[in-house]
XYZ file of C-alpha atoms in Angstrom:
559
model
C 47.537 24.434 5.059
C 47.643 24.529 9.119
C 45.303 25.498 10.660
C 45.560 29.713 11.802
C 46.696 28.084 15.667
C 48.895 26.119 14.309
C 50.715 28.590 12.495
C 50.501 30.770 15.965
C 52.475 27.750 18.098
C 54.433 27.891 15.166
C 55.942 30.916 15.127
C 56.352 31.378 18.776
C 59.045 28.521 18.880
C 61.116 30.724 16.117
C 60.705 33.785 18.152
C 62.050 31.524 20.900
C 65.186 31.334 17.917
C 65.173 34.744 17.052
C 63.814 37.199 19.227
C 64.570 40.126 17.548
C 62.692 39.159 14.487
C 60.079 42.163 13.737
C 58.880 40.973 11.042
C 57.404 37.642 12.478
C 56.600 39.703 15.763
C 53.608 40.726 13.486
C 53.057 38.635 11.393
C 51.933 36.596 15.408
C 50.027 39.894 16.250
C 48.029 39.889 13.866
C 47.547 35.536 14.002
C 46.476 36.222 17.586
C 43.708 39.103 16.521
C 42.275 37.219 14.068
C 42.132 33.990 16.976
C 40.837 36.555 19.423
C 43.584 36.750 21.538
C 43.621 40.726 21.854
C 45.317 40.540 24.446
C 48.314 38.064 22.536
C 49.112 39.858 20.374
C 48.769 44.111 21.693
C 51.941 41.983 23.673
C 53.209 40.508 20.426
C 53.146 44.455 18.423
C 54.567 46.175 21.369
C 57.508 43.733 20.775
C 57.561 44.303 17.270
C 57.818 47.598 18.121
C 60.393 47.369 21.086
C 63.034 45.661 17.764
C 61.174 47.957 15.315
C 60.387 51.183 16.325
C 59.472 52.926 13.443
C 57.033 50.563 12.559
C 53.552 52.645 12.572
C 51.446 48.919 11.521
C 52.085 48.135 14.076
C 51.471 51.071 16.550
C 47.977 51.138 14.409
C 47.100 47.840 15.235
C 47.799 48.371 18.387
C 45.028 50.658 17.921
C 42.721 48.640 16.410
C 42.772 45.264 19.839
C 42.263 48.546 22.113
C 39.594 48.340 19.763
C 38.319 45.363 20.006
C 38.883 44.802 23.594
C 36.322 48.718 23.576
C 38.443 50.788 25.462
C 38.005 53.867 22.966
C 40.062 56.488 24.104
C 43.963 53.972 24.362
C 42.421 53.434 20.903
C 41.927 57.169 19.794
C 46.007 57.544 21.148
C 46.766 54.823 19.928
C 45.391 56.021 16.149
C 46.374 59.857 16.796
C 49.473 58.419 17.582
C 50.131 56.967 13.929
C 48.771 60.466 12.616
C 51.024 62.842 14.138
C 54.446 60.649 13.088
C 52.585 59.657 9.602
C 49.774 61.893 8.753
C 48.755 59.869 5.740
C 48.954 56.485 7.369
C 45.659 54.570 5.651
C 45.340 52.152 8.176
C 45.045 54.488 11.466
C 43.220 56.869 9.744
C 40.020 54.479 9.510
C 40.836 53.393 12.738
C 40.715 56.814 14.092
C 36.811 57.280 11.622
C 35.259 53.553 13.402
C 36.297 55.135 17.010
C 33.838 58.090 16.372
C 31.203 55.286 14.292
C 31.150 53.504 17.491
C 30.931 57.152 19.520
C 27.904 58.206 17.011
C 30.298 60.935 15.169
C 28.997 59.176 11.283
C 30.181 62.482 10.029
C 33.389 62.277 11.692
C 33.421 59.427 10.080
C 33.050 60.099 6.715
C 35.064 62.050 6.122
C 38.134 60.579 7.937
C 37.192 57.756 5.885
C 37.539 59.962 3.281
C 41.019 60.845 3.886
C 41.630 57.157 3.787
C 40.892 56.276 0.793
C 43.091 59.037 -1.316
C 45.847 57.487 1.588
C 44.974 54.235 -0.279
C 41.861 53.908 -3.082
C 43.096 50.750 -3.045
C 42.137 48.938 -0.030
C 38.920 46.875 -0.430
C 37.659 47.674 3.462
C 37.638 51.514 3.175
C 35.055 50.688 0.414
C 32.924 48.509 1.953
C 32.466 50.495 5.649
C 31.795 53.886 3.855
C 29.235 52.221 1.884
C 28.060 51.267 4.978
C 27.793 54.040 7.323
C 27.009 55.979 3.364
C 23.827 53.661 3.775
C 22.545 53.511 7.098
C 22.524 57.753 7.973
C 21.888 58.151 4.285
C 18.399 57.016 3.757
C 18.452 56.613 -0.232
C 17.707 53.300 -1.728
C 19.750 54.050 -4.287
C 22.612 55.731 -2.900
C 23.281 53.259 -0.766
C 23.529 50.258 -3.590
C 25.633 52.861 -5.755
C 28.285 53.024 -2.875
C 28.500 48.950 -2.073
C 28.617 49.024 -5.880
C 31.863 50.939 -5.721
C 33.551 48.514 -3.755
C 32.215 45.895 -5.928
C 33.385 47.160 -9.616
C 36.565 47.801 -7.747
C 37.125 44.931 -5.627
C 35.067 42.032 -7.160
C 33.693 42.238 -10.826
C 37.296 42.252 -11.891
C 37.382 39.222 -10.181
C 33.685 37.131 -11.430
C 34.757 38.227 -15.688
C 37.462 35.782 -15.028
C 36.077 33.132 -13.515
C 35.938 29.534 -14.931
C 33.411 28.031 -16.236
C 31.773 24.670 -14.686
C 30.919 21.510 -15.545
C 27.198 20.499 -14.414
C 24.829 17.916 -12.916
C 22.438 19.216 -14.469
C 19.632 16.927 -12.782
C 17.074 19.632 -12.069
C 16.188 17.633 -8.179
C 19.131 15.366 -8.317
C 20.827 15.698 -5.119
C 22.237 19.418 -3.798
C 25.938 20.291 -2.193
C 25.528 23.251 0.158
C 28.687 25.484 1.226
C 27.568 27.900 3.927
C 30.744 30.470 4.275
C 31.861 32.887 7.560
C 33.441 33.804 10.410
C 31.239 33.590 12.613
C 30.276 29.903 13.613
C 30.864 30.983 17.525
C 29.244 31.779 20.313
C 28.454 34.894 18.355
C 25.126 36.266 17.400
C 25.238 33.937 13.795
C 25.109 31.245 16.070
C 22.148 31.448 17.347
C 20.241 31.314 14.415
C 22.727 27.973 12.135
C 22.455 25.616 15.127
C 18.917 24.112 14.482
C 19.633 24.784 10.322
C 22.517 22.831 10.612
C 21.658 20.115 12.792
C 18.602 19.521 10.468
C 18.759 19.304 6.625
C 17.855 16.446 4.749
C 20.441 14.337 4.387
C 19.168 12.881 1.634
C 18.372 15.594 -0.637
C 21.142 18.042 0.597
C 25.000 17.241 0.681
C 26.114 20.574 3.827
C 28.973 21.607 4.073
C 30.863 24.828 6.077
C 33.809 26.717 5.433
C 34.518 28.162 8.343
C 37.611 31.649 8.595
C 36.822 32.389 12.267
C 37.810 31.064 15.609
C 37.079 27.987 17.059
C 35.046 28.040 20.897
C 32.897 24.938 22.080
C 29.654 26.152 20.482
C 31.902 25.103 17.370
C 31.250 22.154 18.077
C 28.380 21.473 18.465
C 27.856 23.375 15.465
C 30.263 20.957 13.478
C 28.174 18.237 14.810
C 25.213 19.258 12.908
C 27.079 19.320 8.608
C 28.625 16.450 6.968
C 31.927 18.058 6.205
C 33.799 20.691 8.010
C 36.657 22.858 6.752
C 38.350 25.301 8.279
C 40.135 28.030 5.533
C 40.390 30.723 8.814
C 44.873 30.066 7.246
C 43.298 29.855 3.692
C 43.758 33.118 1.423
C 40.230 33.786 -1.032
C 41.920 32.030 -3.851
C 42.767 29.415 -1.939
C 39.185 29.389 -0.420
C 37.324 29.281 -3.974
C 39.448 26.774 -4.918
C 38.712 24.363 -2.568
C 35.140 24.599 -3.408
C 35.653 24.531 -6.393
C 37.019 21.031 -4.984
C 34.278 20.077 -3.437
C 31.287 20.647 -6.715
C 29.645 23.287 -4.004
C 26.054 23.840 -6.042
C 24.855 26.521 -4.039
C 27.287 28.247 -1.522
C 25.678 30.595 0.920
C 27.819 33.758 2.306
C 26.963 34.027 6.040
C 29.340 37.619 6.904
C 28.465 40.125 4.222
C 30.632 42.997 4.870
C 31.334 42.531 8.380
C 35.258 41.490 9.071
C 36.571 38.362 8.273
C 33.805 37.811 4.917
C 35.429 35.818 2.152
C 33.383 38.160 -0.035
C 36.145 38.204 -2.897
C 35.338 33.783 -2.683
C 32.027 34.186 -4.322
C 33.767 37.665 -5.787
C 35.364 34.590 -8.098
C 32.513 32.119 -8.521
C 33.151 30.146 -6.764
C 29.668 27.637 -7.205
C 26.909 28.087 -9.680
C 24.304 29.779 -7.065
C 25.635 32.717 -4.973
C 23.438 33.614 -1.879
C 24.259 36.573 0.653
C 22.283 36.432 4.062
C 21.815 36.643 7.875
C 24.985 38.320 8.906
C 24.818 41.643 7.493
C 21.501 43.701 6.225
C 22.701 45.748 3.770
C 24.098 44.120 -0.150
C 26.848 42.693 -0.638
C 26.828 45.198 -4.335
C 28.734 42.227 -6.512
C 27.824 40.784 -9.043
C 28.752 37.455 -8.792
C 26.280 36.978 -5.499
C 22.894 36.112 -7.417
C 20.458 36.474 -4.485
C 19.660 37.947 -0.659
C 17.257 35.869 0.713
C 15.171 37.781 2.977
C 11.639 38.023 3.651
C 8.501 40.157 2.315
C 7.969 41.800 5.883
C 11.801 42.655 6.194
C 11.810 43.884 2.209
C 8.243 44.018 0.975
C 7.919 43.323 -2.875
C 8.861 46.774 -5.147
C 9.753 48.727 -2.117
C 13.740 47.319 -1.152
C 14.686 46.440 -5.265
C 16.679 49.614 -5.349
C 19.116 48.848 -2.758
C 20.044 45.339 -3.705
C 22.786 43.853 -6.383
C 21.621 41.050 -6.076
C 18.323 39.128 -6.768
C 15.894 39.104 -3.701
C 14.697 35.743 -3.040
C 12.143 36.563 0.258
C 11.253 33.037 2.542
C 8.117 32.738 4.443
C 9.853 33.892 7.731
C 14.063 35.152 7.041
C 15.426 33.402 10.207
C 14.947 31.639 13.086
C 15.183 32.202 16.805
C 17.194 29.682 18.663
C 16.600 31.559 22.688
C 20.159 30.735 24.917
C 19.653 28.172 27.073
C 19.852 30.313 30.631
C 16.840 32.577 30.555
C 14.756 33.649 32.861
C 11.342 34.962 33.531
C 9.183 35.826 35.743
C 5.838 37.197 33.871
C 4.955 39.530 36.200
C 6.706 42.928 35.526
C 8.648 45.049 37.212
C 6.703 48.107 37.860
C 4.361 46.603 39.779
C 7.057 45.644 42.041
C 8.784 48.601 42.261
C 5.855 51.427 40.932
C 7.494 52.630 37.963
C 8.107 51.564 34.667
C 11.625 50.641 33.249
C 12.874 51.127 30.024
C 15.833 49.908 28.778
C 17.735 50.264 24.710
C 19.879 46.651 25.243
C 21.032 47.646 21.820
C 24.625 49.139 21.610
C 25.429 52.612 22.813
C 27.585 51.806 18.643
C 23.425 51.602 17.281
C 22.543 54.882 19.290
C 23.008 57.837 17.726
C 22.192 61.689 19.815
C 18.807 61.925 17.975
C 17.580 58.885 19.019
C 18.666 60.082 22.540
C 16.889 63.069 22.535
C 13.978 60.612 21.893
C 14.011 59.362 24.908
C 15.173 62.191 27.506
C 11.381 63.164 25.383
C 10.033 59.876 26.787
C 11.846 61.157 30.174
C 10.035 63.537 30.361
C 6.820 62.196 29.370
C 7.261 59.655 31.553
C 8.953 61.588 34.806
C 8.564 58.681 37.096
C 10.520 56.082 34.753
C 13.614 55.317 34.508
C 16.864 54.293 31.596
C 18.921 51.200 31.181
C 21.837 51.804 28.348
C 23.846 48.973 27.658
C 27.287 50.597 26.390
C 30.378 48.790 24.540
C 33.363 49.771 26.871
C 33.496 45.786 29.019
C 33.421 47.724 32.762
C 31.315 50.003 34.592
C 33.934 52.958 35.192
C 35.046 52.679 30.992
C 31.526 52.450 30.624
C 30.468 56.136 32.401
C 33.579 57.733 32.175
C 32.998 57.478 28.197
C 29.246 57.627 27.540
C 28.160 59.626 30.987
C 29.560 63.672 29.119
C 27.567 61.716 25.992
C 24.023 61.561 28.023
C 24.457 65.060 30.022
C 26.047 66.499 26.838
C 22.869 66.236 25.583
C 20.756 67.290 28.744
C 19.181 62.773 30.003
C 18.290 62.879 33.951
C 21.608 61.312 34.760
C 18.934 60.323 38.500
C 17.092 57.841 36.207
C 19.681 56.899 33.765
C 21.146 53.290 35.002
C 24.598 52.494 32.519
C 26.210 48.774 32.349
C 28.419 47.827 30.782
C 29.593 45.481 28.012
C 26.969 41.960 29.974
C 28.193 38.295 29.540
C 24.902 36.775 27.710
C 23.905 35.178 31.385
C 23.350 38.501 32.743
C 22.279 40.972 29.850
C 19.337 38.390 29.512
C 18.853 38.768 33.720
C 17.086 41.418 32.219
C 14.068 41.418 31.474
C 13.409 40.328 35.215
C 13.990 44.051 35.267
C 12.767 45.979 32.246
C 9.160 46.653 31.596
C 9.274 48.184 28.945
C 11.954 47.797 25.829
C 12.857 50.912 22.885
C 15.283 50.210 19.624
C 17.392 52.352 17.587
C 16.998 53.821 14.617
C 18.616 54.155 11.591
C 19.464 51.420 12.278
C 17.487 48.601 14.396
C 18.381 45.751 16.846
C 18.246 42.414 15.219
C 19.449 39.302 17.197
C 18.789 41.608 20.766
C 14.790 41.974 19.374
C 14.348 39.129 20.123
C 15.963 38.239 23.433
C 14.117 41.374 24.337
C 10.670 39.600 22.884
C 12.109 36.647 24.974
C 12.327 37.934 28.339
C 8.314 39.794 27.546
C 9.099 42.674 26.732
C 7.130 45.152 24.291
C 9.743 46.802 21.891
C 8.690 50.141 20.824
C 10.839 50.876 17.252
C 10.191 52.430 14.388
C 9.796 51.276 10.652
C 12.397 51.633 8.505
C 12.953 51.768 5.203
C 15.287 49.042 3.700
C 15.803 46.005 6.357
C 18.602 47.119 8.350
C 15.737 49.522 10.196
C 12.790 46.762 9.950
C 14.618 43.788 11.212
C 12.591 44.863 15.186
C 9.211 45.735 12.964
C 9.509 42.088 11.433
C 9.458 40.659 14.669
C 6.562 42.621 15.922
C 4.153 42.080 12.751
C 4.625 38.577 12.411
C 4.137 37.834 16.139
C 0.705 40.073 15.548
C 2.340 43.521 17.599
C 1.794 46.190 15.503
C 0.860 49.099 17.217
C 4.103 49.018 18.339
C 5.746 49.885 14.957
C 5.585 53.556 14.452
C 5.826 54.924 11.252
C 8.049 58.199 13.008
C 9.975 60.054 15.573
C 6.371 61.590 16.679
C 4.743 58.247 16.579
C 7.775 56.055 18.653
C 7.434 58.724 21.105
C 3.657 58.843 21.209
C 3.876 55.271 21.293
C 6.445 54.812 24.783
C 4.405 57.013 26.486
C 0.752 55.310 26.166
C 2.645 51.920 26.778
C 4.179 53.060 29.513
C 1.234 53.875 30.899
C -0.922 51.287 30.666
C 0.520 48.208 33.367
C -2.149 46.273 31.933
C -0.567 46.524 28.620
C 2.558 45.769 30.088
C 1.164 42.510 31.967
C -0.069 40.711 28.734
C 2.411 41.457 26.449
C 4.578 39.030 28.489
C 1.852 36.687 30.496
C 2.111 35.961 26.110
C 4.329 36.599 23.795
C 7.026 33.776 24.852
C 3.654 31.768 23.747
C 3.636 33.528 20.378
C 7.159 32.821 19.916
C 6.942 29.012 20.258
C 3.798 29.473 17.992
C 5.187 31.468 15.086
C 7.461 30.691 12.273
C 10.158 32.276 14.159
C 10.412 29.311 16.196
C 8.913 26.350 13.527
C 12.525 25.384 12.743
C 11.595 21.793 10.673
C 8.937 24.241 9.335
C 11.559 27.015 8.717
C 14.125 24.889 7.007
C 12.167 22.809 5.052
C 11.350 26.410 2.963
C 15.281 27.186 3.385
C 15.778 23.897 1.399
C 13.074 24.807 -0.956
C 14.597 28.040 -1.968
C 17.909 26.654 -2.825
C 16.608 24.154 -5.232
C 14.732 26.721 -6.442
C 17.545 28.280 -7.370
C 19.053 25.654 -8.395
C 16.451 25.240 -10.677
C 17.083 28.768 -11.875
C 20.239 28.301 -12.824
C 19.071 25.283 -14.215
C 16.890 27.680 -16.789
C 19.145 30.320 -17.261
C 16.474 32.947 -15.155
C 15.311 34.225 -11.940
C 12.692 32.272 -12.252
C 11.814 31.890 -8.882
C 12.132 34.735 -6.433
C 10.038 32.998 -3.198
C 8.825 29.498 -2.445
C 5.039 30.006 -2.442
C 5.837 27.792 -5.148
C 5.142 23.496 -5.102
C 8.580 22.618 -4.813
C 7.380 18.139 -6.191
C 4.861 20.698 -9.108
C 7.462 22.630 -10.558
C 10.362 19.844 -10.829
C 7.957 17.416 -12.177
C 7.375 19.818 -15.451
C 11.021 20.170 -15.882
C 11.030 16.795 -16.602
C 12.885 14.495 -12.832
C 11.415 14.415 -9.646
C 13.486 14.528 -6.758
C 15.169 11.900 -5.301
C 13.734 10.286 -2.660
C 15.115 10.817 1.791
């Protein structure tokens, strides 16, 4: 099967001969969008429209490309244009829902999603997106599970019921074949976590394969060097990826995407491997019977607290992730407030995660610390767009705009320099920071956060507790405001945090890459033992692995 980029070249060559082929222009635009060439995709969709003005799909995907470029106004205009002509165009309704979520109007997003599902009840993405929104803003673990189960019952579980059995080499300690599946193995947050892992797997006990379904860049080239086999599956459908994984005889298959763009969950639904687990890329359940485990830890998912939100068995590592900081991350032990004379707050999470309730809390903090400033990062790519789209929202909520610095989306090098200008980071709720939290800590910033009831709300509290900064974790909104104000009035605490946080991170499981990989490999081995035994007796890595394997009569092969 040719790669996506090869197919793009072929389609462009064909269009030189058939420039009036609207279907081919549409297909080219879809492939260009998949590869991240959004301007090129807009051009192709526009050429499709020029040939076939009534192509609602092309008009709709112009809107999605604007959405990819974080041009929310243009995206909404495109979707609304389609809906004026075709009020039940399901993908345009879905696109409007995504725009409204990005603008913080989650109630409108859910309403539009219901309309999209009513118009097209067989579109899997709509159900998963609705489940995610309901989980995030509903707060009930049982509701989280029921939403994703509705997706799985309709689209995934029937495929699982038809899956063919496996013929296995059942030796407990033999070399296992591990597979990772992701659309994000490039300059993406996922790469910060997996790059140290790929390079450190014990090749004597594990053969490592990657099945990549996304675009590639220089980071991809680095990642490829760390694995035994790399398969570009971007041009394959889910059934073809399933067949490929089966041919590779993968024993343990790891999903790194969850219900994010480019996922291959329907490959997992077909039972591509005997043991299947989801990890890292998505803080929710998949809802699927075929996904055996969700890999986590005891801080992100305290035992007995979040099982009701998952269809998977929770398998707890000592720490659920590691952190590999960017190479260009300048640092100074001197807090900026010493030179400025006033505290600088910042929320470094994308404004998509910022609800109106969070903005009201930050307004209270600024009122209590009248000399302080607040920096926010918008999803828009230019300052002008950020001010045009986000400024009115901030003003309507009464934030003091003269003390708020609104920035557009930043390149990584510029983002990491914000630590030189910021004293305290403010986390978001109900969805907390993830990679952004670890970047902020590496900058030297204490982070005020709220403890979440589910993993998507605990992704900041977890590393803070791991590092011994429990005092920064609030249980409710009142505690959040009080913690932020108290810290702002304690320059010595801010300075002490900045002076010590990087050393704590280096000494913690977050940056002990070798120990993490051994722990992850122990999890894979224990999951394999569970499969052989036909029961999930092991659900954490707190076992003597050699003893457990020996008890089954077979020692692991030597490295």
